[in-house]
PDB file of C-alpha atoms in Angstrom:
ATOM      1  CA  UNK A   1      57.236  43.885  55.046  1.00  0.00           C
ATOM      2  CA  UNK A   2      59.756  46.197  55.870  1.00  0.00           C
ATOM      3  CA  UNK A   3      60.777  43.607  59.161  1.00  0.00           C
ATOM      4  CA  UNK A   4      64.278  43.639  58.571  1.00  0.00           C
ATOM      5  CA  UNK A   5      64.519  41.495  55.735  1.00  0.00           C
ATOM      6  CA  UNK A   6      64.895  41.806  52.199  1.00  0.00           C
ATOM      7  CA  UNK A   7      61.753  41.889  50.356  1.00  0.00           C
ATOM      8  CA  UNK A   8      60.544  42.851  46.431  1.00  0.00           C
ATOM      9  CA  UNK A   9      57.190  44.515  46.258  1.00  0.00           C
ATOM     10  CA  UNK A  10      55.622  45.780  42.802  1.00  0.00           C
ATOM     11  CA  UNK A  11      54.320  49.592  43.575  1.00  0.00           C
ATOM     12  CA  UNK A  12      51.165  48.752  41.436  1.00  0.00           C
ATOM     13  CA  UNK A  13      50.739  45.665  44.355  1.00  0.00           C
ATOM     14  CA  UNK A  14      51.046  47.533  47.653  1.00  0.00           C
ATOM     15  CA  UNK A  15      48.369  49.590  49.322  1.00  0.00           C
ATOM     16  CA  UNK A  16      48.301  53.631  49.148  1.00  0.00           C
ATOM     17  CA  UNK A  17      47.045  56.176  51.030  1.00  0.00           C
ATOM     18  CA  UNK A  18      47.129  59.651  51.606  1.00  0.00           C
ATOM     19  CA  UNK A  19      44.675  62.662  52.470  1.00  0.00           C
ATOM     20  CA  UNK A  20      42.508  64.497  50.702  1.00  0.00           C
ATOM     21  CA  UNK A  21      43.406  67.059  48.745  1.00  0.00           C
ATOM     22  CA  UNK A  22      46.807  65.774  48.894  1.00  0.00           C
ATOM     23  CA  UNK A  23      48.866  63.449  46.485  1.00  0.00           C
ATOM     24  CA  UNK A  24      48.559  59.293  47.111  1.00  0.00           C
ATOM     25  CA  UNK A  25      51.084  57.363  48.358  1.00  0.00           C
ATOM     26  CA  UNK A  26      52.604  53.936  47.483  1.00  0.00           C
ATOM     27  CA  UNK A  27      53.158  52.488  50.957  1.00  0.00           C
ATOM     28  CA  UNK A  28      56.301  50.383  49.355  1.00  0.00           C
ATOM     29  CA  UNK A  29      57.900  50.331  53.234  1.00  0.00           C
ATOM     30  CA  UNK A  30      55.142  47.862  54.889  1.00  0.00           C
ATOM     31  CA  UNK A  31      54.166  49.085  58.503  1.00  0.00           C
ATOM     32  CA  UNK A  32      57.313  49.720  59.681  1.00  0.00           C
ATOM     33  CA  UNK A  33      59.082  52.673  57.919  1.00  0.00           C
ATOM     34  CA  UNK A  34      62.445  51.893  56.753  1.00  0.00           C
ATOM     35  CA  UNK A  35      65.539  53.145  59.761  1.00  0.00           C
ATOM     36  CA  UNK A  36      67.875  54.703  57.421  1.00  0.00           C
ATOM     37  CA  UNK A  37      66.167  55.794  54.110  1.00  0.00           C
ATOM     38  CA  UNK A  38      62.548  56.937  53.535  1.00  0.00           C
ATOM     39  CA  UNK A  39      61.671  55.967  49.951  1.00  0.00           C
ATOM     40  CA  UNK A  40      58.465  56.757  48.404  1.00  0.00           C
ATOM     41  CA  UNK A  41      56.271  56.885  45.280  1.00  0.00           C
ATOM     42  CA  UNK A  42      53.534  60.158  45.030  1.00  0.00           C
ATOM     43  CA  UNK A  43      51.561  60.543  42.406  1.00  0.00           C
ATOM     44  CA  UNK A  44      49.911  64.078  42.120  1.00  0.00           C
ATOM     45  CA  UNK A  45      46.523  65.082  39.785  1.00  0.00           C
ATOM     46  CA  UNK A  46      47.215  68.665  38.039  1.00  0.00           C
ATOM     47  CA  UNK A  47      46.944  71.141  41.026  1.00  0.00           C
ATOM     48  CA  UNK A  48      46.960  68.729  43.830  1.00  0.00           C
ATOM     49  CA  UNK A  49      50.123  69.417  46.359  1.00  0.00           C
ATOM     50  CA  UNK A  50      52.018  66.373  47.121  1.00  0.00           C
ATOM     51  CA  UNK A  51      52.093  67.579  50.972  1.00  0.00           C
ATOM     52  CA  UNK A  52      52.536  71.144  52.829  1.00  0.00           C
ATOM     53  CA  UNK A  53      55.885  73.487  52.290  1.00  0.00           C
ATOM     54  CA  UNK A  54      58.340  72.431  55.015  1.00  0.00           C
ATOM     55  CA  UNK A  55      62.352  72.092  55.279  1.00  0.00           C
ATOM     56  CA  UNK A  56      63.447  69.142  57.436  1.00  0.00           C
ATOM     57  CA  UNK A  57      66.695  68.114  59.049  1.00  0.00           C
ATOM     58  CA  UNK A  58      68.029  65.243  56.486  1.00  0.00           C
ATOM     59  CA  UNK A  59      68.468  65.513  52.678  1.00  0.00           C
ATOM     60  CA  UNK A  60      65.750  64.354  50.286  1.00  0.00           C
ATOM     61  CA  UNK A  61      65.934  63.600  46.783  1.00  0.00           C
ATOM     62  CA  UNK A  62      63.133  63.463  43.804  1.00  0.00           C
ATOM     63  CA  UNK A  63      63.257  61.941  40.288  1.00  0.00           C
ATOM     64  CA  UNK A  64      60.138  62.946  38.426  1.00  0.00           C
ATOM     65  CA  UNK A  65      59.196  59.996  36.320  1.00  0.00           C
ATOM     66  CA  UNK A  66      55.822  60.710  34.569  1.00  0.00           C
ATOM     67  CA  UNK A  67      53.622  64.018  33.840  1.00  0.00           C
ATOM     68  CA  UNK A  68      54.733  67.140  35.139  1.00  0.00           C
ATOM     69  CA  UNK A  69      55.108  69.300  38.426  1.00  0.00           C
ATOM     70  CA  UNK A  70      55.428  72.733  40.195  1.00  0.00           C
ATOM     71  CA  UNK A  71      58.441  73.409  42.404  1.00  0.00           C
ATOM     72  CA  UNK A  72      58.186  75.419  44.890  1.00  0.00           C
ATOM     73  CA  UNK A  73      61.165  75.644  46.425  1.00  0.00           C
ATOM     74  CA  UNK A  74      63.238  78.449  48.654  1.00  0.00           C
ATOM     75  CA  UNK A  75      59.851  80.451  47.944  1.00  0.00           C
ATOM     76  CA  UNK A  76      60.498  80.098  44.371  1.00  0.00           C
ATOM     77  CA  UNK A  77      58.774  78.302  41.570  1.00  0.00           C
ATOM     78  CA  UNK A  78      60.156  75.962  39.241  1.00  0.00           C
ATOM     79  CA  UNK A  79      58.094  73.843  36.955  1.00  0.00           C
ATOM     80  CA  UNK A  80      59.586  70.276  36.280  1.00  0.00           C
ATOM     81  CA  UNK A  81      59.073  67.388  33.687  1.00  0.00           C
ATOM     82  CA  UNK A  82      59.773  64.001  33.477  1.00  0.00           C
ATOM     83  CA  UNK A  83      63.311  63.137  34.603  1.00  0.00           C
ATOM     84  CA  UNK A  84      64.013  65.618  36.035  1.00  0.00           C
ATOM     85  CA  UNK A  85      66.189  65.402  39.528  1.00  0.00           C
ATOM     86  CA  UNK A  86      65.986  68.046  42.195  1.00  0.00           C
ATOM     87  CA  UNK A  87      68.204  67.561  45.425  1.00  0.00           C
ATOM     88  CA  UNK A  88      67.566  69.047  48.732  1.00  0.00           C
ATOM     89  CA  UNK A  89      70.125  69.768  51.525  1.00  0.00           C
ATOM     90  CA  UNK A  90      68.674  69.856  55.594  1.00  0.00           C
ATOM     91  CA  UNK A  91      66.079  72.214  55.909  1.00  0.00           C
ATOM     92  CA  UNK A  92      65.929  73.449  52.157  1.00  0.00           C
ATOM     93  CA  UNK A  93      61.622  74.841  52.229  1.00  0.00           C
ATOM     94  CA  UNK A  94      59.785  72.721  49.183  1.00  0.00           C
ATOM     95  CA  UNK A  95      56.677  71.157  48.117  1.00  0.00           C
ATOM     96  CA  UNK A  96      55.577  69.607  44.702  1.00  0.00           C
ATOM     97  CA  UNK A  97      52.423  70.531  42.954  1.00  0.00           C
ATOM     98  CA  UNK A  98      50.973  68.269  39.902  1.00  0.00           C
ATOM     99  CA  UNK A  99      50.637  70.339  36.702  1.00  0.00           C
ATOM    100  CA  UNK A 100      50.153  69.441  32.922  1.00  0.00           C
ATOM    101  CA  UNK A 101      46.660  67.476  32.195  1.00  0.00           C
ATOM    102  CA  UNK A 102      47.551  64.542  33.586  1.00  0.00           C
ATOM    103  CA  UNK A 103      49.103  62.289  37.064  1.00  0.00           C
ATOM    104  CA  UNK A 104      52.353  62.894  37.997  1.00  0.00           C
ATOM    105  CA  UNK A 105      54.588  60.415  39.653  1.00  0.00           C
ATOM    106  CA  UNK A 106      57.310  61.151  41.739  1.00  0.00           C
ATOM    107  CA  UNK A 107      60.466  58.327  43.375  1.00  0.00           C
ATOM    108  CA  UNK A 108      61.093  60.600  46.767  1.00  0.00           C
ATOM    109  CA  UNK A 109      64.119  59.666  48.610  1.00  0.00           C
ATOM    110  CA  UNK A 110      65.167  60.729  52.012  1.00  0.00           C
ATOM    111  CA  UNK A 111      67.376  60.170  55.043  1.00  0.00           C
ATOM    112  CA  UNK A 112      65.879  59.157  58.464  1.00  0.00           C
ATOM    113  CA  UNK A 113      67.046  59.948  61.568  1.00  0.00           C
ATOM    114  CA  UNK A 114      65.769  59.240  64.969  1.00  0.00           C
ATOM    115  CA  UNK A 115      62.462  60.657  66.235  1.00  0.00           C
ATOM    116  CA  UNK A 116      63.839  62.606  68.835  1.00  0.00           C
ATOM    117  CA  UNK A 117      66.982  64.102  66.512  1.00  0.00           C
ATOM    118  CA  UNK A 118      64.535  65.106  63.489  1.00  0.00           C
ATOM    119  CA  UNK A 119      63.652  68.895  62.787  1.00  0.00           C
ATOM    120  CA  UNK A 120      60.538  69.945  60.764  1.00  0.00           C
ATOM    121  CA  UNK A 121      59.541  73.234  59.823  1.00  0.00           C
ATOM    122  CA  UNK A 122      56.747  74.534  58.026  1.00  0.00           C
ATOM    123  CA  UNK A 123      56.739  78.090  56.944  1.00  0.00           C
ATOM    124  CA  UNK A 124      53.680  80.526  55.670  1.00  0.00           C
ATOM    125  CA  UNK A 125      54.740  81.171  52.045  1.00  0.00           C
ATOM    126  CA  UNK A 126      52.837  82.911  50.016  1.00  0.00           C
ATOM    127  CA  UNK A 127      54.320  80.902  46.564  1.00  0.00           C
ATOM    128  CA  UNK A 128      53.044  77.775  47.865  1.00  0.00           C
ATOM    129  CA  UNK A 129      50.003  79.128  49.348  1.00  0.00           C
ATOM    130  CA  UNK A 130      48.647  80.048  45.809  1.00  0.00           C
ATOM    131  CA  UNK A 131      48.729  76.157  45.599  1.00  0.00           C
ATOM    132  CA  UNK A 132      47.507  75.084  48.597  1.00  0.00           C
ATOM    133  CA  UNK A 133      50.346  74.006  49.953  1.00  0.00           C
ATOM    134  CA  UNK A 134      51.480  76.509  52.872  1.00  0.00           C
ATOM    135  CA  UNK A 135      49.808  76.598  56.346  1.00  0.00           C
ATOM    136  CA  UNK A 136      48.763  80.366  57.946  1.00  0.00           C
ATOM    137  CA  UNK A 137      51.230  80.728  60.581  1.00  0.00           C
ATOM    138  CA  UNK A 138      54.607  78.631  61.091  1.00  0.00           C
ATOM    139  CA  UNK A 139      54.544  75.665  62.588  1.00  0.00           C
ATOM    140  CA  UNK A 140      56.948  72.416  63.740  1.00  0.00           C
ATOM    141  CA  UNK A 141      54.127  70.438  64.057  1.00  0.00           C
ATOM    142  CA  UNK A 142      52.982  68.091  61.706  1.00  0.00           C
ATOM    143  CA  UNK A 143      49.119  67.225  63.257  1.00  0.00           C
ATOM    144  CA  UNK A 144      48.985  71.191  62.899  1.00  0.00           C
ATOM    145  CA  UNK A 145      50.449  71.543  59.371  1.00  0.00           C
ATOM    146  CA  UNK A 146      48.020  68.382  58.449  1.00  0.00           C
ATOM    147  CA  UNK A 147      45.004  69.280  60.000  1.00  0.00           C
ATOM    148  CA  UNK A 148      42.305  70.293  57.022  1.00  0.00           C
ATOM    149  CA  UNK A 149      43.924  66.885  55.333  1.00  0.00           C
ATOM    150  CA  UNK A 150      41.543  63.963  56.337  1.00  0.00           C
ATOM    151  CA  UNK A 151      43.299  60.584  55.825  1.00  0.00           C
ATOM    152  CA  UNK A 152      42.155  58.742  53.701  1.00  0.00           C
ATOM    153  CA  UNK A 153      41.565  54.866  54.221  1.00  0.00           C
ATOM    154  CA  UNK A 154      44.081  52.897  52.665  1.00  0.00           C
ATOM    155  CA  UNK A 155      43.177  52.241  49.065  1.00  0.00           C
ATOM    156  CA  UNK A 156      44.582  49.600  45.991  1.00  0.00           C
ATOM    157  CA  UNK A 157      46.890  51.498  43.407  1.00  0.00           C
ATOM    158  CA  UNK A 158      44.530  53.588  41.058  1.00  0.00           C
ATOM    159  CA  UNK A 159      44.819  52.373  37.679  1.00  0.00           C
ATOM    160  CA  UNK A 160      46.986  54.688  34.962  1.00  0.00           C
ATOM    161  CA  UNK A 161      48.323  56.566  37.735  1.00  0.00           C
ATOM    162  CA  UNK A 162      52.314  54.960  36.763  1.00  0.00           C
ATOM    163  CA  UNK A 163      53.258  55.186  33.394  1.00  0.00           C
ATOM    164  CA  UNK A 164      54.272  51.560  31.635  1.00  0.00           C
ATOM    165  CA  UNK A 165      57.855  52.478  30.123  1.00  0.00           C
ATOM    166  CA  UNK A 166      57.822  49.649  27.098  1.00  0.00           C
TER     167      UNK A 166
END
């Protein structure tokens, strides 16, 4: 996939992955990530942080679409249900956290930029440490942020983790 051409994939079809004690992944992009969007599907179990608190350099978008969530978000929590939309200018400081008693599945959107032209920051906060979800001391490095997270192998989709909308 993700080669230049046009391809349909089922999100239920394509391999995830992710690191535990973090949120798992639909890889819906192939190999290759996408050169102009970054769009992904995270599902989160109650208390499990989708990824550490950071603000980066494009604009990201989230739909919740099943279960429910915290927000952390400008050091501030915000707990979200399904359908809910939250938009993100550059370098706005978030992470997601699943709540309720169930999965929680999230469409993530984003702009890419090149490599060399992208900013990442990830900030001690102590919000999203009560989650699990900030790192000790700041950091723009991602191995550093990431480093207690052991990938996990890539893995089928997890049955129940999407809702069926019918």
């Amino acid at each position: 996939m993700s080669d230049g051409s046009a391809f349909v994939v089922n999100a239920r079809d394509v391999t995830w992955r992710g690191r535990e004690g973090l949120g798992r992944w639909a890889n819906l992009e192939g190999e290759a990530e996408f050169e102009e969007l970054g769009f992904q599907v995270v599902v989160l179990d109650p208390g499990v942080p989708a990824c550490m608190y950071h603000g980066e350099s494009t604009q990201e978008n989230f739909l919740v679409v099943s279960g429910e969530c915290v927000l952390v978000i400008e050091g501030e929590e915000r707990r979200l249900k399904q359908w809910d939309f939250v938009h993100c200018p550059s370098m706005t400081e978030h992470v997601f956290v699943g709540a309720g008693d169930g999965p929680c599945a999230i469409v993530m959107v984003g702009a890419r930029v090149p490599i060399e032209e992208e900013q990442i920051i990830y900030p001690a906060n102590e919000v999203a440490a009560k989650h699990g979800a900030s790192v000790e001391a700041e950091t723009p490095d991602p191995a550093e942020a990431y480093a207690r997270f052991i990938r996990r192998d890539p893995s089928p989709y997890c049955e129940g983790d999407l809702p069926d909308f019918r």
